[in-house]
């Protein structure tokens, strides 16, 4: 099978459908929070494997799926890889101040 | 057995031990979020049963325990009841802006 090279984002909730509970649940895991902080610090979309987290590849894939389905990250295929970006604009519009409070809190409490 | 009438809070984490992941997990449930919003709107400590949530008494008790163990609420016995208060000062000191962002988000997305 030829890998997809389309730049279309993999299925994710529209901005208006992002659920607060799902976002809070997605951010409640320390590894997922580490992924979100890493994405927030990078200007460009980055491959799943480029983020250094202390879990197996399959667990990392799972965490990215939880983040995508909650509306926290956007993923698009590029060849056989997936490029990830944080949906900061969508999250800031939907829940003003939430992402910043969580990221600041994660730094101050770590 | 004589019911305890001490005003000592039931075991809960100290402010500095409140964990961000535990707080986000506690707030990720819609019923718990409803409880937190109700407590935030009341100036005085209130009994568990006085908050109107669409769950059984035992489920409600469970939700309060999750909130207490995460550091979101304080509970103290009064006779056979438990009086609850939101730990707003502790949460605001530990994770500035988080609780407000969550409460505003819960209103705007409901």
mmCIF file of C-alpha atoms in Angstrom, chain A residues 4-105:
data_model
loop_
_atom_site.group_PDB
_atom_site.id
_atom_site.type_symbol
_atom_site.label_atom_id
_atom_site.label_comp_id
_atom_site.label_asym_id
_atom_site.label_seq_id
_atom_site.Cartn_x
_atom_site.Cartn_y
_atom_site.Cartn_z
ATOM 1 C CA UNK A 4 -0.666 8.594 2.084
ATOM 2 C CA UNK A 5 1.033 11.868 1.301
ATOM 3 C CA UNK A 6 -1.995 14.073 1.652
ATOM 4 C CA UNK A 7 -1.619 17.091 3.914
ATOM 5 C CA UNK A 8 -5.147 16.721 5.262
ATOM 6 C CA UNK A 9 -5.329 16.602 9.055
ATOM 7 C CA UNK A 10 -6.292 13.258 10.534
ATOM 8 C CA UNK A 11 -9.833 13.284 11.962
ATOM 9 C CA UNK A 12 -10.179 15.655 14.866
ATOM 10 C CA UNK A 13 -12.963 17.657 16.515
ATOM 11 C CA UNK A 14 -13.917 21.028 15.069
ATOM 12 C CA UNK A 15 -13.093 23.988 17.300
ATOM 13 C CA UNK A 16 -16.672 24.349 18.505
ATOM 14 C CA UNK A 17 -16.866 20.663 19.383
ATOM 15 C CA UNK A 18 -13.788 20.618 21.635
ATOM 16 C CA UNK A 19 -14.991 19.394 25.023
ATOM 17 C CA UNK A 20 -13.577 20.840 28.243
ATOM 18 C CA UNK A 21 -13.667 17.502 30.081
ATOM 19 C CA UNK A 22 -11.836 15.760 27.262
ATOM 20 C CA UNK A 23 -9.169 18.481 27.192
ATOM 21 C CA UNK A 24 -8.668 18.332 30.974
ATOM 22 C CA UNK A 25 -8.476 14.553 30.846
ATOM 23 C CA UNK A 26 -5.953 14.699 28.001
ATOM 24 C CA UNK A 27 -3.802 17.171 29.936
ATOM 25 C CA UNK A 28 -4.048 15.243 33.230
ATOM 26 C CA UNK A 29 -1.393 12.736 32.190
ATOM 27 C CA UNK A 30 2.228 13.835 32.832
ATOM 28 C CA UNK A 31 3.555 12.354 29.587
ATOM 29 C CA UNK A 32 0.859 14.032 27.516
ATOM 30 C CA UNK A 33 1.542 17.277 29.326
ATOM 31 C CA UNK A 34 5.227 16.892 28.463
ATOM 32 C CA UNK A 35 4.286 16.394 24.801
ATOM 33 C CA UNK A 36 2.086 19.509 24.851
ATOM 34 C CA UNK A 37 4.841 21.606 26.443
ATOM 35 C CA UNK A 38 7.317 20.366 23.810
ATOM 36 C CA UNK A 39 4.946 21.192 20.937
ATOM 37 C CA UNK A 40 4.261 24.616 22.442
ATOM 38 C CA UNK A 41 7.967 25.414 22.342
ATOM 39 C CA UNK A 42 8.413 24.529 18.655
ATOM 40 C CA UNK A 43 7.372 26.842 15.875
ATOM 41 C CA UNK A 44 6.961 24.077 13.247
ATOM 42 C CA UNK A 45 5.006 20.852 13.047
ATOM 43 C CA UNK A 46 7.165 18.019 14.301
ATOM 44 C CA UNK A 47 7.164 14.234 13.889
ATOM 45 C CA UNK A 48 5.813 12.115 16.728
ATOM 46 C CA UNK A 49 9.174 10.424 17.250
ATOM 47 C CA UNK A 50 11.058 13.694 17.668
ATOM 48 C CA UNK A 51 9.618 14.380 21.106
ATOM 49 C CA UNK A 52 11.638 12.822 23.885
ATOM 50 C CA UNK A 53 9.276 11.060 26.310
ATOM 51 C CA UNK A 54 10.020 8.117 28.620
ATOM 52 C CA UNK A 55 7.546 5.691 27.046
ATOM 53 C CA UNK A 56 7.511 3.110 24.268
ATOM 54 C CA UNK A 57 6.665 4.113 20.721
ATOM 55 C CA UNK A 58 3.231 2.472 20.900
ATOM 56 C CA UNK A 59 2.407 4.219 24.181
ATOM 57 C CA UNK A 60 3.532 7.485 22.655
ATOM 58 C CA UNK A 61 1.243 6.854 19.661
ATOM 59 C CA UNK A 62 -1.620 6.240 22.095
ATOM 60 C CA UNK A 63 -0.947 9.507 23.924
ATOM 61 C CA UNK A 64 -0.947 11.429 20.648
ATOM 62 C CA UNK A 65 -4.270 9.858 19.699
ATOM 63 C CA UNK A 66 -5.806 10.927 23.032
ATOM 64 C CA UNK A 67 -4.498 14.462 22.487
ATOM 65 C CA UNK A 68 -5.790 14.564 18.903
ATOM 66 C CA UNK A 69 -9.222 13.192 19.732
ATOM 67 C CA UNK A 70 -9.568 15.703 22.580
ATOM 68 C CA UNK A 71 -8.745 18.543 20.171
ATOM 69 C CA UNK A 72 -5.399 19.439 21.734
ATOM 70 C CA UNK A 73 -3.154 18.551 18.786
ATOM 71 C CA UNK A 74 -3.521 18.381 15.032
ATOM 72 C CA UNK A 75 -1.827 15.560 13.146
ATOM 73 C CA UNK A 76 -1.216 15.291 9.442
ATOM 74 C CA UNK A 77 0.474 12.483 7.587
ATOM 75 C CA UNK A 78 3.707 13.132 5.724
ATOM 76 C CA UNK A 79 4.905 9.986 3.995
ATOM 77 C CA UNK A 80 4.920 7.325 6.691
ATOM 78 C CA UNK A 81 5.298 9.841 9.525
ATOM 79 C CA UNK A 82 2.834 12.074 11.331
ATOM 80 C CA UNK A 83 3.507 15.726 11.863
ATOM 81 C CA UNK A 84 2.034 17.293 14.987
ATOM 82 C CA UNK A 85 1.066 20.797 15.957
ATOM 83 C CA UNK A 86 -0.552 22.167 19.080
ATOM 84 C CA UNK A 87 -4.038 23.624 18.427
ATOM 85 C CA UNK A 88 -3.236 26.695 20.482
ATOM 86 C CA UNK A 89 -5.488 29.065 18.539
ATOM 87 C CA UNK A 90 -8.458 26.741 18.873
ATOM 88 C CA UNK A 91 -7.843 26.075 22.568
ATOM 89 C CA UNK A 92 -7.268 29.744 23.400
ATOM 90 C CA UNK A 93 -10.468 30.700 21.570
ATOM 91 C CA UNK A 94 -12.524 27.980 23.205
ATOM 92 C CA UNK A 95 -11.106 28.106 26.759
ATOM 93 C CA UNK A 96 -9.244 31.414 27.223
ATOM 94 C CA UNK A 97 -6.290 31.179 29.583
ATOM 95 C CA UNK A 98 -6.607 27.452 30.198
ATOM 96 C CA UNK A 99 -3.611 26.207 28.242
ATOM 97 C CA UNK A 100 -1.323 28.909 29.623
ATOM 98 C CA UNK A 101 -2.429 28.211 33.196
ATOM 99 C CA UNK A 102 -1.771 24.498 32.723
ATOM 100 C CA UNK A 103 1.642 25.023 31.107
ATOM 101 C CA UNK A 104 2.746 27.526 33.763
ATOM 102 C CA UNK A 105 1.434 25.193 36.462
#
